[in-house]
Amino acid sequence: MEIWINPRCGKCRVALTELDAAGLDYTVRRYLEDPPSVAELEAVLGRLHLEPWDITRIDEAVAKELGMRGWERGDATRARWIAALAEHPVLIQRPIITADDGHAVVARSEEALRSVLPS
């Protein structure tokens, strides 16, 4: 299991606490320091069953500078979104947890976080 975090993020800290309480073995990736590549983003998006705009922090300053709110969302622009996430990892929603069984979630809600914890 791997979790992409920003240590300053409260939801990331909660997720780490819950993973520890469940006794799970996981790897922490500080994605701002170790940004995912385009290929890694494509793989995670596939596991999440989401599109890049679904995991974009659209209210971040860099998103506003890029005018991302006005970017089209579709097959023709998907690569542009992914490239922006790779270049500006601060735009990526967090925490993202990829479980060993292939399941992945953006663990922003308690329900999403619980979906990767043992029953």
PDB file of C-alpha atoms in Angstrom:
ATOM      1  CA  MET A   1       0.000   0.000   0.000  1.00  0.00           C
ATOM      2  CA  GLU A   2       1.207   3.491  -0.804  1.00  0.00           C
ATOM      3  CA  ILE A   3      -0.146   6.836   0.352  1.00  0.00           C
ATOM      4  CA  TRP A   4       0.606  10.122  -1.373  1.00  0.00           C
ATOM      5  CA  ILE A   5       0.667  12.895   1.205  1.00  0.00           C
ATOM      6  CA  ASN A   6       1.478  16.470   1.979  1.00  0.00           C
ATOM      7  CA  PRO A   7       2.590  16.384   5.643  1.00  0.00           C
ATOM      8  CA  ARG A   8       0.927  19.776   6.269  1.00  0.00           C
ATOM      9  CA  CYS A   9      -2.467  18.403   5.197  1.00  0.00           C
ATOM     10  CA  GLY A  10      -4.875  17.529   8.009  1.00  0.00           C
ATOM     11  CA  LYS A  11      -6.670  14.859   5.967  1.00  0.00           C
ATOM     12  CA  CYS A  12      -3.312  13.240   5.202  1.00  0.00           C
ATOM     13  CA  ARG A  13      -2.414  13.152   8.899  1.00  0.00           C
ATOM     14  CA  VAL A  14      -5.797  11.593   9.730  1.00  0.00           C
ATOM     15  CA  ALA A  15      -5.283   8.948   7.035  1.00  0.00           C
ATOM     16  CA  LEU A  16      -1.823   8.087   8.382  1.00  0.00           C
ATOM     17  CA  THR A  17      -3.241   7.773  11.906  1.00  0.00           C
ATOM     18  CA  GLU A  18      -5.979   5.438  10.676  1.00  0.00           C
ATOM     19  CA  LEU A  19      -3.546   3.294   8.669  1.00  0.00           C
ATOM     20  CA  ASP A  20      -1.297   3.012  11.737  1.00  0.00           C
ATOM     21  CA  ALA A  21      -4.254   2.165  14.012  1.00  0.00           C
ATOM     22  CA  ALA A  22      -5.238  -0.608  11.601  1.00  0.00           C
ATOM     23  CA  GLY A  23      -1.681  -1.973  11.746  1.00  0.00           C
ATOM     24  CA  LEU A  24      -1.241  -1.690   7.991  1.00  0.00           C
ATOM     25  CA  ASP A  25       2.112  -1.747   6.255  1.00  0.00           C
ATOM     26  CA  TYR A  26       2.430   1.144   3.815  1.00  0.00           C
ATOM     27  CA  THR A  27       4.866   3.412   2.042  1.00  0.00           C
ATOM     28  CA  VAL A  28       4.604   7.186   2.332  1.00  0.00           C
ATOM     29  CA  ARG A  29       5.214   9.255  -0.756  1.00  0.00           C
ATOM     30  CA  ARG A  30       5.607  12.972  -0.190  1.00  0.00           C
ATOM     31  CA  TYR A  31       4.429  13.761  -3.665  1.00  0.00           C
ATOM     32  CA  LEU A  32       5.431  17.444  -3.531  1.00  0.00           C
ATOM     33  CA  GLU A  33       9.058  16.368  -2.999  1.00  0.00           C
ATOM     34  CA  ASP A  34       8.803  13.265  -5.225  1.00  0.00           C
ATOM     35  CA  PRO A  35       6.288  14.223  -7.937  1.00  0.00           C
ATOM     36  CA  PRO A  36       4.591  11.473  -9.906  1.00  0.00           C
ATOM     37  CA  SER A  37       5.409  11.155 -13.580  1.00  0.00           C
ATOM     38  CA  VAL A  38       2.819  11.376 -16.324  1.00  0.00           C
ATOM     39  CA  ALA A  39       2.865   7.556 -16.548  1.00  0.00           C
ATOM     40  CA  GLU A  40       2.360   7.199 -12.789  1.00  0.00           C
ATOM     41  CA  LEU A  41      -0.532   9.659 -12.873  1.00  0.00           C
ATOM     42  CA  GLU A  42      -2.154   7.779 -15.733  1.00  0.00           C
ATOM     43  CA  ALA A  43      -1.803   4.505 -13.805  1.00  0.00           C
ATOM     44  CA  VAL A  44      -3.253   5.977 -10.598  1.00  0.00           C
ATOM     45  CA  LEU A  45      -6.119   7.599 -12.481  1.00  0.00           C
ATOM     46  CA  GLY A  46      -6.891   4.210 -13.999  1.00  0.00           C
ATOM     47  CA  ARG A  47      -6.950   2.601 -10.570  1.00  0.00           C
ATOM     48  CA  LEU A  48      -9.095   5.424  -9.198  1.00  0.00           C
ATOM     49  CA  HIS A  49     -11.476   5.254 -12.178  1.00  0.00           C
ATOM     50  CA  LEU A  50     -11.250   9.053 -12.315  1.00  0.00           C
ATOM     51  CA  GLU A  51     -10.181  11.703 -14.788  1.00  0.00           C
ATOM     52  CA  PRO A  52      -7.373  14.187 -14.083  1.00  0.00           C
ATOM     53  CA  TRP A  53      -9.809  17.068 -13.541  1.00  0.00           C
ATOM     54  CA  ASP A  54     -11.478  14.964 -10.830  1.00  0.00           C
ATOM     55  CA  ILE A  55      -8.307  15.040  -8.713  1.00  0.00           C
ATOM     56  CA  THR A  56      -7.235  18.611  -9.488  1.00  0.00           C
ATOM     57  CA  ARG A  57      -7.177  21.205  -6.733  1.00  0.00           C
ATOM     58  CA  ILE A  58      -8.721  23.851  -8.959  1.00  0.00           C
ATOM     59  CA  ASP A  59      -8.555  26.614  -6.329  1.00  0.00           C
ATOM     60  CA  GLU A  60      -4.770  26.467  -5.938  1.00  0.00           C
ATOM     61  CA  ALA A  61      -2.943  29.627  -7.028  1.00  0.00           C
ATOM     62  CA  VAL A  62      -1.158  27.850  -9.882  1.00  0.00           C
ATOM     63  CA  ALA A  63      -4.478  26.506 -11.203  1.00  0.00           C
ATOM     64  CA  LYS A  64      -5.823  30.044 -11.250  1.00  0.00           C
ATOM     65  CA  GLU A  65      -2.666  31.295 -12.989  1.00  0.00           C
ATOM     66  CA  LEU A  66      -3.062  28.588 -15.631  1.00  0.00           C
ATOM     67  CA  GLY A  67      -6.769  29.339 -16.027  1.00  0.00           C
ATOM     68  CA  MET A  68      -7.610  25.675 -15.411  1.00  0.00           C
ATOM     69  CA  ARG A  69     -11.194  26.386 -14.413  1.00  0.00           C
ATOM     70  CA  GLY A  70     -11.786  27.267 -18.074  1.00  0.00           C
ATOM     71  CA  TRP A  71      -9.976  24.258 -19.536  1.00  0.00           C
ATOM     72  CA  GLU A  72     -12.125  21.854 -21.481  1.00  0.00           C
ATOM     73  CA  ARG A  73     -12.618  18.418 -19.977  1.00  0.00           C
ATOM     74  CA  GLY A  74     -12.546  15.538 -22.396  1.00  0.00           C
ATOM     75  CA  ASP A  75     -10.410  13.061 -24.293  1.00  0.00           C
ATOM     76  CA  ALA A  76      -8.840  15.811 -26.396  1.00  0.00           C
ATOM     77  CA  THR A  77      -7.555  17.721 -23.349  1.00  0.00           C
ATOM     78  CA  ARG A  78      -6.866  14.866 -20.918  1.00  0.00           C
ATOM     79  CA  ALA A  79      -3.112  14.841 -21.640  1.00  0.00           C
ATOM     80  CA  ARG A  80      -2.919  18.586 -20.956  1.00  0.00           C
ATOM     81  CA  TRP A  81      -4.489  18.086 -17.520  1.00  0.00           C
ATOM     82  CA  ILE A  82      -2.153  15.211 -16.663  1.00  0.00           C
ATOM     83  CA  ALA A  83       0.896  17.185 -17.793  1.00  0.00           C
ATOM     84  CA  ALA A  84      -0.159  20.082 -15.550  1.00  0.00           C
ATOM     85  CA  LEU A  85      -0.519  17.734 -12.562  1.00  0.00           C
ATOM     86  CA  ALA A  86       2.922  16.251 -13.233  1.00  0.00           C
ATOM     87  CA  GLU A  87       4.498  19.699 -13.581  1.00  0.00           C
ATOM     88  CA  HIS A  88       2.641  21.202 -10.599  1.00  0.00           C
ATOM     89  CA  PRO A  89       2.023  18.397  -8.075  1.00  0.00           C
ATOM     90  CA  VAL A  90       0.472  20.869  -5.620  1.00  0.00           C
ATOM     91  CA  LEU A  91      -2.598  20.573  -7.865  1.00  0.00           C
ATOM     92  CA  ILE A  92      -3.137  16.894  -6.938  1.00  0.00           C
ATOM     93  CA  GLN A  93      -5.873  16.110  -4.411  1.00  0.00           C
ATOM     94  CA  ARG A  94      -4.637  14.305  -1.333  1.00  0.00           C
ATOM     95  CA  PRO A  95      -4.254  11.862   0.222  1.00  0.00           C
ATOM     96  CA  ILE A  96      -4.293   9.230  -2.494  1.00  0.00           C
ATOM     97  CA  ILE A  97      -4.031   5.654  -1.258  1.00  0.00           C
ATOM     98  CA  THR A  98      -3.222   2.765  -3.579  1.00  0.00           C
ATOM     99  CA  ALA A  99      -3.875  -0.598  -1.962  1.00  0.00           C
ATOM    100  CA  ASP A 100      -2.057  -3.799  -2.804  1.00  0.00           C
ATOM    101  CA  ASP A 101      -5.291  -5.348  -4.117  1.00  0.00           C
ATOM    102  CA  GLY A 102      -5.471  -2.715  -6.873  1.00  0.00           C
ATOM    103  CA  HIS A 103      -8.046  -0.565  -5.103  1.00  0.00           C
ATOM    104  CA  ALA A 104      -7.240   3.149  -4.941  1.00  0.00           C
ATOM    105  CA  VAL A 105      -9.009   6.113  -3.363  1.00  0.00           C
ATOM    106  CA  VAL A 106      -8.687   9.810  -2.823  1.00  0.00           C
ATOM    107  CA  ALA A 107      -9.133   9.493   0.936  1.00  0.00           C
ATOM    108  CA  ARG A 108     -10.657  12.895   1.622  1.00  0.00           C
ATOM    109  CA  SER A 109     -13.787  11.456   3.191  1.00  0.00           C
ATOM    110  CA  GLU A 110     -14.101   9.024   6.088  1.00  0.00           C
ATOM    111  CA  GLU A 111     -16.007   6.635   3.803  1.00  0.00           C
ATOM    112  CA  ALA A 112     -13.220   6.607   1.191  1.00  0.00           C
ATOM    113  CA  LEU A 113     -10.583   6.057   3.844  1.00  0.00           C
ATOM    114  CA  ARG A 114     -12.550   3.178   5.398  1.00  0.00           C
ATOM    115  CA  SER A 115     -12.729   1.479   1.987  1.00  0.00           C
ATOM    116  CA  VAL A 116      -9.005   0.656   2.155  1.00  0.00           C
ATOM    117  CA  LEU A 117      -9.014  -0.394   5.814  1.00  0.00           C
ATOM    118  CA  PRO A 118      -9.554  -4.007   6.849  1.00  0.00           C
ATOM    119  CA  SER A 119     -13.112  -4.804   7.947  1.00  0.00           C
TER     120      SER A 119
END
